PDB file of C-alpha atoms in Angstrom:
ATOM      1  CA  MET W   1      11.504  12.045  18.997  1.00  0.00           C
ATOM      2  CA  ARG W   2      12.338   8.716  17.623  1.00  0.00           C
ATOM      3  CA  LEU W   3       9.252   6.859  16.289  1.00  0.00           C
ATOM      4  CA  GLY W   4       8.772   3.032  15.276  1.00  0.00           C
ATOM      5  CA  VAL W   5       6.068   2.704  13.021  1.00  0.00           C
ATOM      6  CA  LEU W   6       5.197  -1.219  12.837  1.00  0.00           C
ATOM      7  CA  ASP W   7       2.775  -1.778   9.630  1.00  0.00           C
ATOM      8  CA  ILE W   8       1.420  -5.242   9.492  1.00  0.00           C
ATOM      9  CA  GLY W   9       0.308  -5.259   6.000  1.00  0.00           C
ATOM     10  CA  SER W  10      -1.328  -8.255   3.867  1.00  0.00           C
ATOM     11  CA  ASN W  11       2.311  -8.981   2.211  1.00  0.00           C
ATOM     12  CA  THR W  12       4.510  -7.468   4.638  1.00  0.00           C
ATOM     13  CA  GLY W  13       5.356  -6.724   8.283  1.00  0.00           C
ATOM     14  CA  HIS W  14       7.863  -3.458   8.226  1.00  0.00           C
ATOM     15  CA  LEU W  15       9.257  -1.778  11.238  1.00  0.00           C
ATOM     16  CA  LEU W  16      10.229   1.644   9.935  1.00  0.00           C
ATOM     17  CA  VAL W  17      12.298   3.629  12.527  1.00  0.00           C
ATOM     18  CA  VAL W  18      12.206   7.612  11.873  1.00  0.00           C
ATOM     19  CA  ASP W  19      13.530  10.736  13.593  1.00  0.00           C
ATOM     20  CA  ALA W  20      10.402  12.911  13.535  1.00  0.00           C
ATOM     21  CA  HIS W  21      10.055  16.523  14.478  1.00  0.00           C
ATOM     22  CA  GLN W  22       7.346  19.026  13.849  1.00  0.00           C
ATOM     23  CA  GLY W  23       8.107  21.291  10.574  1.00  0.00           C
ATOM     24  CA  ALA W  24      10.699  18.756   9.277  1.00  0.00           C
ATOM     25  CA  ALA W  25      10.238  15.361   7.186  1.00  0.00           C
ATOM     26  CA  PRO W  26      10.198  12.223   8.836  1.00  0.00           C
ATOM     27  CA  LEU W  27      13.975  11.110   8.354  1.00  0.00           C
ATOM     28  CA  PRO W  28      13.784   7.255   8.191  1.00  0.00           C
ATOM     29  CA  ALA W  29      16.829   5.985  10.339  1.00  0.00           C
ATOM     30  CA  PHE W  30      16.374   1.930  10.347  1.00  0.00           C
ATOM     31  CA  SER W  31      14.119  -0.304   8.641  1.00  0.00           C
ATOM     32  CA  HIS W  32      13.200  -3.932   9.304  1.00  0.00           C
ATOM     33  CA  LYS W  33      10.865  -6.084   7.329  1.00  0.00           C
ATOM     34  CA  GLN W  34       9.832  -9.307   6.443  1.00  0.00           C
ATOM     35  CA  PRO W  35       7.533 -11.190   4.247  1.00  0.00           C
ATOM     36  CA  LEU W  36       4.465 -12.658   6.039  1.00  0.00           C
ATOM     37  CA  ARG W  37       1.977 -13.210   3.145  1.00  0.00           C
ATOM     38  CA  LEU W  38      -1.037 -12.543   5.702  1.00  0.00           C
ATOM     39  CA  ALA W  39      -3.520 -12.451   2.649  1.00  0.00           C
ATOM     40  CA  GLU W  40      -2.232 -15.928   1.611  1.00  0.00           C
ATOM     41  CA  HIS W  41      -2.681 -17.480   4.962  1.00  0.00           C
ATOM     42  CA  LEU W  42      -6.478 -17.321   5.013  1.00  0.00           C
ATOM     43  CA  ASP W  43      -8.247 -20.922   5.101  1.00  0.00           C
ATOM     44  CA  GLU W  44     -11.196 -21.876   3.448  1.00  0.00           C
ATOM     45  CA  ASN W  45     -13.065 -19.897   6.240  1.00  0.00           C
ATOM     46  CA  GLY W  46     -11.439 -16.605   5.732  1.00  0.00           C
ATOM     47  CA  GLU W  47      -9.402 -17.077   9.072  1.00  0.00           C
ATOM     48  CA  VAL W  48      -5.840 -16.610   9.228  1.00  0.00           C
ATOM     49  CA  ASN W  49      -4.287 -19.952   9.797  1.00  0.00           C
ATOM     50  CA  PRO W  50      -2.019 -21.116  12.762  1.00  0.00           C
ATOM     51  CA  GLY W  51       1.150 -20.595  10.581  1.00  0.00           C
ATOM     52  CA  GLY W  52      -0.051 -17.077   9.671  1.00  0.00           C
ATOM     53  CA  ILE W  53      -0.614 -16.113  13.283  1.00  0.00           C
ATOM     54  CA  ASP W  54       2.839 -17.714  14.566  1.00  0.00           C
ATOM     55  CA  ALA W  55       4.618 -15.888  11.590  1.00  0.00           C
ATOM     56  CA  LEU W  56       3.064 -12.387  12.641  1.00  0.00           C
ATOM     57  CA  ALA W  57       3.704 -13.120  16.417  1.00  0.00           C
ATOM     58  CA  ALA W  58       7.301 -13.698  15.753  1.00  0.00           C
ATOM     59  CA  PHE W  59       7.698 -10.905  13.952  1.00  0.00           C
ATOM     60  CA  THR W  60       6.099  -8.441  16.097  1.00  0.00           C
ATOM     61  CA  ALA W  61       8.592  -9.838  18.913  1.00  0.00           C
ATOM     62  CA  ASP W  62      11.350  -9.256  16.598  1.00  0.00           C
ATOM     63  CA  ALA W  63      10.332  -5.911  15.600  1.00  0.00           C
ATOM     64  CA  LEU W  64       9.756  -4.544  19.215  1.00  0.00           C
ATOM     65  CA  ALA W  65      13.393  -5.538  20.313  1.00  0.00           C
ATOM     66  CA  VAL W  66      14.562  -3.897  17.342  1.00  0.00           C
ATOM     67  CA  ALA W  67      12.466  -1.122  18.101  1.00  0.00           C
ATOM     68  CA  GLU W  68      14.184  -1.073  21.656  1.00  0.00           C
ATOM     69  CA  GLU W  69      17.307  -1.281  20.235  1.00  0.00           C
ATOM     70  CA  LYS W  70      17.096   1.651  18.100  1.00  0.00           C
ATOM     71  CA  GLY W  71      15.977   3.898  20.789  1.00  0.00           C
ATOM     72  CA  CYS W  72      12.503   4.303  19.835  1.00  0.00           C
ATOM     73  CA  GLU W  73      10.348   6.707  22.209  1.00  0.00           C
ATOM     74  CA  GLU W  74       7.101   5.210  20.722  1.00  0.00           C
ATOM     75  CA  LEU W  75       5.768   2.367  19.064  1.00  0.00           C
ATOM     76  CA  LEU W  76       2.930   2.905  16.590  1.00  0.00           C
ATOM     77  CA  PRO W  77       1.488  -0.742  15.571  1.00  0.00           C
ATOM     78  CA  PHE W  78      -1.189  -1.019  13.022  1.00  0.00           C
ATOM     79  CA  ALA W  79      -2.631  -3.672  10.559  1.00  0.00           C
ATOM     80  CA  THR W  80      -4.455  -3.298   7.255  1.00  0.00           C
ATOM     81  CA  SER W  81      -6.789  -5.472   5.275  1.00  0.00           C
ATOM     82  CA  ALA W  82      -5.494  -9.105   5.832  1.00  0.00           C
ATOM     83  CA  VAL W  83      -6.265  -8.737   9.667  1.00  0.00           C
ATOM     84  CA  ARG W  84      -9.180  -6.479   9.099  1.00  0.00           C
ATOM     85  CA  ASP W  85     -10.847  -8.717   6.841  1.00  0.00           C
ATOM     86  CA  SER W  86     -10.020 -12.105   8.614  1.00  0.00           C
ATOM     87  CA  ALA W  87     -12.833 -14.083  10.308  1.00  0.00           C
ATOM     88  CA  ASN W  88     -10.676 -14.368  13.409  1.00  0.00           C
ATOM     89  CA  SER W  89      -9.090 -11.059  13.463  1.00  0.00           C
ATOM     90  CA  ASP W  90      -9.819 -10.524  17.443  1.00  0.00           C
ATOM     91  CA  GLU W  91      -8.083 -13.902  17.910  1.00  0.00           C
ATOM     92  CA  VAL W  92      -5.035 -12.914  16.010  1.00  0.00           C
ATOM     93  CA  LEU W  93      -4.752  -9.730  17.919  1.00  0.00           C
ATOM     94  CA  ALA W  94      -5.164 -11.368  21.401  1.00  0.00           C
ATOM     95  CA  VAL W  95      -2.710 -14.047  20.529  1.00  0.00           C
ATOM     96  CA  VAL W  96      -0.161 -11.240  19.408  1.00  0.00           C
ATOM     97  CA  ARG W  97      -1.003  -9.309  22.396  1.00  0.00           C
ATOM     98  CA  GLU W  98      -0.223 -12.210  24.840  1.00  0.00           C
ATOM     99  CA  ARG W  99       2.795 -13.246  23.360  1.00  0.00           C
ATOM    100  CA  THR W 100       4.354  -9.889  22.838  1.00  0.00           C
ATOM    101  CA  GLY W 101       2.507  -7.419  24.687  1.00  0.00           C
ATOM    102  CA  VAL W 102       1.958  -5.371  21.656  1.00  0.00           C
ATOM    103  CA  ASP W 103      -1.467  -4.230  21.085  1.00  0.00           C
ATOM    104  CA  ILE W 104      -1.978  -3.638  17.254  1.00  0.00           C
ATOM    105  CA  GLU W 105      -4.461  -1.340  16.149  1.00  0.00           C
ATOM    106  CA  VAL W 106      -6.610  -2.235  12.997  1.00  0.00           C
ATOM    107  CA  LEU W 107      -6.991   0.683  10.785  1.00  0.00           C
ATOM    108  CA  PRO W 108     -10.483   0.729   8.841  1.00  0.00           C
ATOM    109  CA  GLY W 109     -10.054   0.916   4.968  1.00  0.00           C
ATOM    110  CA  GLU W 110     -11.138   4.806   4.967  1.00  0.00           C
ATOM    111  CA  ASP W 111      -8.685   5.288   7.682  1.00  0.00           C
ATOM    112  CA  GLU W 112      -5.959   3.540   5.434  1.00  0.00           C
ATOM    113  CA  ALA W 113      -6.913   5.880   2.238  1.00  0.00           C
ATOM    114  CA  ARG W 114      -7.114   9.182   4.411  1.00  0.00           C
ATOM    115  CA  LEU W 115      -3.773   8.634   5.695  1.00  0.00           C
ATOM    116  CA  THR W 116      -2.151   7.890   2.446  1.00  0.00           C
ATOM    117  CA  PHE W 117      -3.615  10.780   1.015  1.00  0.00           C
ATOM    118  CA  LEU W 118      -2.121  12.919   4.029  1.00  0.00           C
ATOM    119  CA  ALA W 119       1.099  11.461   3.070  1.00  0.00           C
ATOM    120  CA  VAL W 120       0.867  12.269  -0.763  1.00  0.00           C
ATOM    121  CA  ARG W 121      -0.544  15.800   0.010  1.00  0.00           C
ATOM    122  CA  ARG W 122       2.226  16.592   1.995  1.00  0.00           C
ATOM    123  CA  TRP W 123       4.952  15.199  -0.416  1.00  0.00           C
ATOM    124  CA  PHE W 124       3.568  17.086  -3.523  1.00  0.00           C
ATOM    125  CA  GLY W 125       2.312  20.193  -1.423  1.00  0.00           C
ATOM    126  CA  TRP W 126      -0.809  22.647  -2.357  1.00  0.00           C
ATOM    127  CA  SER W 127       0.670  23.060  -5.406  1.00  0.00           C
ATOM    128  CA  ALA W 128      -1.030  19.842  -6.502  1.00  0.00           C
ATOM    129  CA  GLY W 129      -4.474  21.429  -6.615  1.00  0.00           C
ATOM    130  CA  ARG W 130      -7.001  18.753  -6.384  1.00  0.00           C
ATOM    131  CA  LEU W 131      -5.609  15.524  -5.733  1.00  0.00           C
ATOM    132  CA  ILE W 132      -6.257  12.035  -6.370  1.00  0.00           C
ATOM    133  CA  VAL W 133      -4.460   9.293  -5.020  1.00  0.00           C
ATOM    134  CA  PHE W 134      -4.296   5.404  -5.797  1.00  0.00           C
ATOM    135  CA  ASP W 135      -2.447   2.775  -3.474  1.00  0.00           C
ATOM    136  CA  ILE W 136      -2.312  -1.088  -4.341  1.00  0.00           C
ATOM    137  CA  GLY W 137      -1.727  -2.958  -1.340  1.00  0.00           C
ATOM    138  CA  GLY W 138      -1.932  -6.549  -0.740  1.00  0.00           C
ATOM    139  CA  GLY W 139      -5.454  -6.970   0.460  1.00  0.00           C
ATOM    140  CA  SER W 140      -6.985  -3.658  -0.859  1.00  0.00           C
ATOM    141  CA  LEU W 141      -7.198  -0.861  -3.332  1.00  0.00           C
ATOM    142  CA  GLU W 142      -7.468   2.603  -1.603  1.00  0.00           C
ATOM    143  CA  ILE W 143      -8.888   5.531  -3.606  1.00  0.00           C
ATOM    144  CA  ALA W 144      -8.793   9.101  -2.095  1.00  0.00           C
ATOM    145  CA  ALA W 145      -9.404  12.395  -3.522  1.00  0.00           C
ATOM    146  CA  GLY W 146      -9.813  16.034  -2.593  1.00  0.00           C
ATOM    147  CA  PRO W 147      -8.444  19.486  -2.671  1.00  0.00           C
ATOM    148  CA  ASP W 148      -6.956  19.903   0.854  1.00  0.00           C
ATOM    149  CA  GLU W 149      -4.887  17.765   3.480  1.00  0.00           C
ATOM    150  CA  LEU W 150      -8.250  15.365   4.066  1.00  0.00           C
ATOM    151  CA  PRO W 151      -9.582  13.822   1.176  1.00  0.00           C
ATOM    152  CA  ASP W 152     -13.393  14.367   0.313  1.00  0.00           C
ATOM    153  CA  ILE W 153     -13.685  10.879  -0.529  1.00  0.00           C
ATOM    154  CA  ALA W 154     -11.875   7.753   0.718  1.00  0.00           C
ATOM    155  CA  GLN W 155     -12.608   4.318  -0.445  1.00  0.00           C
ATOM    156  CA  SER W 156     -11.253   1.009   0.191  1.00  0.00           C
ATOM    157  CA  LEU W 157     -11.962  -1.918  -2.111  1.00  0.00           C
ATOM    158  CA  PRO W 158     -11.177  -5.678  -1.680  1.00  0.00           C
ATOM    159  CA  LEU W 159      -8.857  -5.339  -4.933  1.00  0.00           C
ATOM    160  CA  GLY W 160      -5.233  -5.906  -3.395  1.00  0.00           C
ATOM    161  CA  ALA W 161      -3.066  -7.732  -5.506  1.00  0.00           C
ATOM    162  CA  ALA W 162      -2.208 -10.668  -3.189  1.00  0.00           C
ATOM    163  CA  ARG W 163      -5.644 -11.260  -2.566  1.00  0.00           C
ATOM    164  CA  LEU W 164      -6.214 -11.233  -6.712  1.00  0.00           C
ATOM    165  CA  ALA W 165      -3.438 -13.428  -7.127  1.00  0.00           C
ATOM    166  CA  ALA W 166      -4.713 -15.973  -4.797  1.00  0.00           C
ATOM    167  CA  SER W 167      -7.641 -16.340  -6.757  1.00  0.00           C
ATOM    168  CA  LEU W 168      -6.458 -16.479 -10.213  1.00  0.00           C
ATOM    169  CA  ALA W 169      -3.728 -18.973  -8.932  1.00  0.00           C
ATOM    170  CA  ALA W 170      -2.507 -21.130 -11.839  1.00  0.00           C
ATOM    171  CA  GLU W 171      -4.832 -19.121 -14.189  1.00  0.00           C
ATOM    172  CA  VAL W 172      -2.539 -16.136 -14.891  1.00  0.00           C
ATOM    173  CA  THR W 173      -2.089 -17.603 -18.397  1.00  0.00           C
ATOM    174  CA  ASP W 174      -5.579 -18.403 -19.181  1.00  0.00           C
ATOM    175  CA  PRO W 175      -7.234 -15.688 -21.202  1.00  0.00           C
ATOM    176  CA  ASP W 176     -10.743 -16.567 -20.204  1.00  0.00           C
ATOM    177  CA  ALA W 177      -9.603 -16.192 -16.346  1.00  0.00           C
ATOM    178  CA  LEU W 178      -7.784 -13.000 -16.979  1.00  0.00           C
ATOM    179  CA  ARG W 179     -10.626 -11.510 -18.899  1.00  0.00           C
ATOM    180  CA  ARG W 180     -13.160 -12.677 -16.087  1.00  0.00           C
ATOM    181  CA  VAL W 181     -10.893 -11.080 -13.253  1.00  0.00           C
ATOM    182  CA  ARG W 182     -10.498  -7.966 -15.216  1.00  0.00           C
ATOM    183  CA  LYS W 183     -14.160  -7.748 -15.814  1.00  0.00           C
ATOM    184  CA  GLU W 184     -14.356  -7.992 -11.676  1.00  0.00           C
ATOM    185  CA  ILE W 185     -11.913  -5.353 -11.068  1.00  0.00           C
ATOM    186  CA  ARG W 186     -13.431  -2.869 -13.308  1.00  0.00           C
ATOM    187  CA  ALA W 187     -17.054  -3.441 -12.228  1.00  0.00           C
ATOM    188  CA  SER W 188     -15.952  -2.876  -8.534  1.00  0.00           C
ATOM    189  CA  ILE W 189     -14.047   0.240  -8.939  1.00  0.00           C
ATOM    190  CA  ALA W 190     -16.669   1.774 -11.409  1.00  0.00           C
ATOM    191  CA  ARG W 191     -19.353   1.068  -8.819  1.00  0.00           C
ATOM    192  CA  ASP W 192     -18.545   4.076  -6.633  1.00  0.00           C
ATOM    193  CA  ALA W 193     -16.147   5.881  -9.270  1.00  0.00           C
ATOM    194  CA  GLY W 194     -18.735   8.691  -9.509  1.00  0.00           C
ATOM    195  CA  GLN W 195     -18.567   9.940  -6.136  1.00  0.00           C
ATOM    196  CA  VAL W 196     -14.852  11.150  -7.132  1.00  0.00           C
ATOM    197  CA  LEU W 197     -16.024  12.074 -10.887  1.00  0.00           C
ATOM    198  CA  ARG W 198     -18.886  14.140  -9.794  1.00  0.00           C
ATOM    199  CA  ALA W 199     -16.598  16.043  -7.255  1.00  0.00           C
ATOM    200  CA  GLY W 200     -14.768  17.735 -10.157  1.00  0.00           C
ATOM    201  CA  ALA W 201     -11.717  17.293 -12.202  1.00  0.00           C
ATOM    202  CA  THR W 202      -8.586  16.434 -10.558  1.00  0.00           C
ATOM    203  CA  HIS W 203      -4.996  18.554 -11.318  1.00  0.00           C
ATOM    204  CA  ARG W 204      -2.657  15.835 -10.310  1.00  0.00           C
ATOM    205  CA  ALA W 205      -2.904  12.153 -10.074  1.00  0.00           C
ATOM    206  CA  ALA W 206      -0.883   9.842  -7.873  1.00  0.00           C
ATOM    207  CA  ALA W 207       0.133   6.351  -7.164  1.00  0.00           C
ATOM    208  CA  THR W 208       1.924   4.765  -4.263  1.00  0.00           C
ATOM    209  CA  SER W 209       3.383   1.726  -2.442  1.00  0.00           C
ATOM    210  CA  LYS W 210       5.194  -1.341  -3.872  1.00  0.00           C
ATOM    211  CA  THR W 211       2.917  -2.452  -6.711  1.00  0.00           C
ATOM    212  CA  PHE W 212       2.734   0.697  -8.334  1.00  0.00           C
ATOM    213  CA  ARG W 213       6.328   1.474  -7.855  1.00  0.00           C
ATOM    214  CA  SER W 214       7.309  -2.069  -9.534  1.00  0.00           C
ATOM    215  CA  LEU W 215       5.131  -1.468 -12.379  1.00  0.00           C
ATOM    216  CA  ALA W 216       6.440   2.112 -12.977  1.00  0.00           C
ATOM    217  CA  ARG W 217      10.000   0.582 -12.930  1.00  0.00           C
ATOM    218  CA  ILE W 218       9.166  -2.117 -15.405  1.00  0.00           C
ATOM    219  CA  CYS W 219       7.905   0.417 -17.449  1.00  0.00           C
ATOM    220  CA  GLY W 220      11.258   2.233 -17.564  1.00  0.00           C
ATOM    221  CA  ALA W 221      11.019   4.767 -14.221  1.00  0.00           C
ATOM    222  CA  ALA W 222      13.997   5.335 -12.466  1.00  0.00           C
ATOM    223  CA  PRO W 223      15.714   2.704  -9.701  1.00  0.00           C
ATOM    224  CA  SER W 224      15.417   3.161  -6.351  1.00  0.00           C
ATOM    225  CA  ALA W 225      19.154   3.711  -6.155  1.00  0.00           C
ATOM    226  CA  ASP W 226      18.555   7.106  -7.713  1.00  0.00           C
ATOM    227  CA  GLY W 227      16.716   8.180  -4.379  1.00  0.00           C
ATOM    228  CA  PRO W 228      13.187   9.061  -3.498  1.00  0.00           C
ATOM    229  CA  LEU W 229      13.503  12.810  -5.222  1.00  0.00           C
ATOM    230  CA  ALA W 230      13.857  11.197  -8.768  1.00  0.00           C
ATOM    231  CA  PRO W 231      10.732  11.728 -10.556  1.00  0.00           C
ATOM    232  CA  ARG W 232       9.081   8.647 -11.481  1.00  0.00           C
ATOM    233  CA  ALA W 233       5.702   8.019 -13.517  1.00  0.00           C
ATOM    234  CA  LEU W 234       3.356   5.108 -14.897  1.00  0.00           C
ATOM    235  CA  PRO W 235       2.302   5.878 -18.143  1.00  0.00           C
ATOM    236  CA  LEU W 236      -1.099   4.420 -19.013  1.00  0.00           C
ATOM    237  CA  THR W 237       0.398   3.669 -22.836  1.00  0.00           C
ATOM    238  CA  ASP W 238       3.218   1.843 -21.432  1.00  0.00           C
ATOM    239  CA  LEU W 239       1.320  -0.119 -19.101  1.00  0.00           C
ATOM    240  CA  ARG W 240      -0.976  -1.309 -21.760  1.00  0.00           C
ATOM    241  CA  GLU W 241       2.064  -2.500 -24.027  1.00  0.00           C
ATOM    242  CA  TRP W 242       3.373  -4.547 -20.799  1.00  0.00           C
ATOM    243  CA  ILE W 243       0.316  -6.473 -19.598  1.00  0.00           C
ATOM    244  CA  PRO W 244      -0.073  -9.056 -22.301  1.00  0.00           C
ATOM    245  CA  LYS W 245       3.598  -9.670 -22.161  1.00  0.00           C
ATOM    246  CA  LEU W 246       3.431 -10.247 -18.347  1.00  0.00           C
ATOM    247  CA  ALA W 247       0.478 -12.372 -18.611  1.00  0.00           C
ATOM    248  CA  THR W 248       2.879 -14.839 -20.698  1.00  0.00           C
ATOM    249  CA  MET W 249       5.827 -14.776 -18.386  1.00  0.00           C
ATOM    250  CA  THR W 250       6.949 -17.377 -15.944  1.00  0.00           C
ATOM    251  CA  LEU W 251       7.432 -16.517 -12.034  1.00  0.00           C
ATOM    252  CA  ALA W 252      11.158 -16.708 -12.820  1.00  0.00           C
ATOM    253  CA  GLU W 253      10.798 -14.233 -15.811  1.00  0.00           C
ATOM    254  CA  LEU W 254       8.938 -11.765 -14.090  1.00  0.00           C
ATOM    255  CA  SER W 255      11.532 -11.995 -10.926  1.00  0.00           C
ATOM    256  CA  ASP W 256      14.093 -10.919 -13.269  1.00  0.00           C
ATOM    257  CA  LEU W 257      12.090  -7.998 -14.165  1.00  0.00           C
ATOM    258  CA  PRO W 258      13.489  -4.629 -12.830  1.00  0.00           C
ATOM    259  CA  GLY W 259      11.819  -3.547  -9.438  1.00  0.00           C
ATOM    260  CA  VAL W 260      10.081  -6.953  -9.137  1.00  0.00           C
ATOM    261  CA  SER W 261      11.179  -9.042  -5.781  1.00  0.00           C
ATOM    262  CA  PRO W 262      10.398 -12.705  -6.255  1.00  0.00           C
ATOM    263  CA  ASN W 263       8.132 -13.384  -3.096  1.00  0.00           C
ATOM    264  CA  ARG W 264       5.834 -10.557  -5.318  1.00  0.00           C
ATOM    265  CA  ALA W 265       6.420 -11.701  -8.790  1.00  0.00           C
ATOM    266  CA  HIS W 266       2.953 -13.600  -8.636  1.00  0.00           C
ATOM    267  CA  GLN W 267       1.147 -10.743  -7.633  1.00  0.00           C
ATOM    268  CA  ILE W 268       2.526  -8.335 -10.780  1.00  0.00           C
ATOM    269  CA  VAL W 269      -0.086  -9.533 -13.139  1.00  0.00           C
ATOM    270  CA  PRO W 270      -3.363  -8.623 -11.074  1.00  0.00           C
ATOM    271  CA  GLY W 271      -1.916  -5.613  -9.832  1.00  0.00           C
ATOM    272  CA  ALA W 272      -1.217  -4.347 -13.448  1.00  0.00           C
ATOM    273  CA  LEU W 273      -4.832  -4.995 -14.124  1.00  0.00           C
ATOM    274  CA  VAL W 274      -5.940  -2.977 -10.937  1.00  0.00           C
ATOM    275  CA  ALA W 275      -3.726  -0.222 -11.999  1.00  0.00           C
ATOM    276  CA  GLU W 276      -4.906  -0.151 -15.698  1.00  0.00           C
ATOM    277  CA  ALA W 277      -8.550  -0.146 -14.356  1.00  0.00           C
ATOM    278  CA  CYS W 278      -7.972   2.626 -11.825  1.00  0.00           C
ATOM    279  CA  MET W 279      -6.318   4.888 -14.835  1.00  0.00           C
ATOM    280  CA  ASP W 280      -8.878   4.196 -17.393  1.00  0.00           C
ATOM    281  CA  ILE W 281     -12.010   4.539 -15.365  1.00  0.00           C
ATOM    282  CA  PHE W 282     -11.062   7.918 -13.698  1.00  0.00           C
ATOM    283  CA  ASP W 283      -9.219   8.961 -17.117  1.00  0.00           C
ATOM    284  CA  GLU W 284      -5.733   9.562 -16.381  1.00  0.00           C
ATOM    285  CA  ASP W 285      -3.117   8.836 -18.611  1.00  0.00           C
ATOM    286  CA  ARG W 286      -0.354   9.015 -16.294  1.00  0.00           C
ATOM    287  CA  LEU W 287       0.226   8.531 -12.821  1.00  0.00           C
ATOM    288  CA  GLU W 288       3.272  10.236 -10.804  1.00  0.00           C
ATOM    289  CA  ILE W 289       4.826   7.743  -8.138  1.00  0.00           C
ATOM    290  CA  CYS W 290       4.930   9.191  -4.490  1.00  0.00           C
ATOM    291  CA  PRO W 291       7.604   7.554  -2.544  1.00  0.00           C
ATOM    292  CA  TRP W 292       5.469   8.696   0.796  1.00  0.00           C
ATOM    293  CA  ALA W 293       2.785   6.272   1.826  1.00  0.00           C
ATOM    294  CA  LEU W 294       0.501   5.017   4.427  1.00  0.00           C
ATOM    295  CA  ARG W 295       3.523   4.703   7.148  1.00  0.00           C
ATOM    296  CA  GLU W 296       4.398   8.214   6.759  1.00  0.00           C
ATOM    297  CA  GLY W 297       0.925   9.392   6.760  1.00  0.00           C
ATOM    298  CA  VAL W 298       0.805   7.796  10.393  1.00  0.00           C
ATOM    299  CA  ILE W 299       3.883   9.391  11.321  1.00  0.00           C
ATOM    300  CA  LEU W 300       2.730  12.761   9.958  1.00  0.00           C
ATOM    301  CA  GLU W 301      -0.491  12.562  11.737  1.00  0.00           C
ATOM    302  CA  ARG W 302       1.228  11.843  15.086  1.00  0.00           C
ATOM    303  CA  ILE W 303       3.830  14.423  14.687  1.00  0.00           C
ATOM    304  CA  ASP W 304       1.019  16.757  13.991  1.00  0.00           C
ATOM    305  CA  LYS W 305      -0.221  15.880  17.697  1.00  0.00           C
ATOM    306  CA  LEU W 306       3.048  16.720  19.128  1.00  0.00           C
ATOM    307  CA  GLY W 307       2.136  20.480  19.092  1.00  0.00           C
ATOM    308  CA  PRO W 308       5.025  23.326  18.745  1.00  0.00           C
ATOM    309  CA  ALA W 309       8.377  22.371  19.908  1.00  0.00           C
ATOM    310  CA  GLU W 310       9.590  23.865  23.106  1.00  0.00           C
ATOM    311  CA  PRO W 311      12.009  26.854  23.076  1.00  0.00           C
ATOM    312  CA  SER W 312      15.615  25.749  23.810  1.00  0.00           C
TER     313      SER W 312
END
């Protein structure tokens, strides 16, 4: 069947159209996305402002039209941290529903971590052994670990790259500000790290989504043009060498780096600080980059519910 997955993230709205069949990898057929920056559309009360609501409703209407044009039998709409954590999330969802007829499901942070873990597990397979997965989004950091398809531990922390970029603002080149943010990041991750560490050593460490892909590319990983099967990794030694350089760069210079899009350039430094902290605290010197993430996890869970294909 042809599915449309509508992902309302903290940075971007993304409709991914896939051909999905049980026992086969989801085959991407079409992609439609737009920067929304909902994490940066929050006012002083923590509410998505009218501009953010209008942008979300307009994108949802466009995505619905695209899904219909591409022949989607079903639309799977969901939202993550920016809508989940907003003080007016009910109002935001109600406006979108009224204007478009689309009822967006808000994923709890633990479900976001769980579904991302499912996607990474399916990508690497059982040979990965006990797996730990990191995902830096715009609004949150997800950490999940376990030996099976469902993780033993699934955590969601308010350490997304866009959220941190908003708090740093123009202070990104201030060493004291960076030191303060670095300390806060590490304390937040370390607070519950023992849940993962006490469960035993991991056999494979993986990372997924845009921030990790960009950091890996900066550190020399293969470009996206090489396709999803090209092995990619983020080494801690390389990341540590790059962080001081990144902190001194202008937004224009950051935008010129391989794998960095102009609309996310301001998120690279805070994203790098989170990535470094994850690797340090969990004693991982290298993260393998997985091309599958939350959207694929949502698709795979939906395919699993289809049941065996009818014989022809």
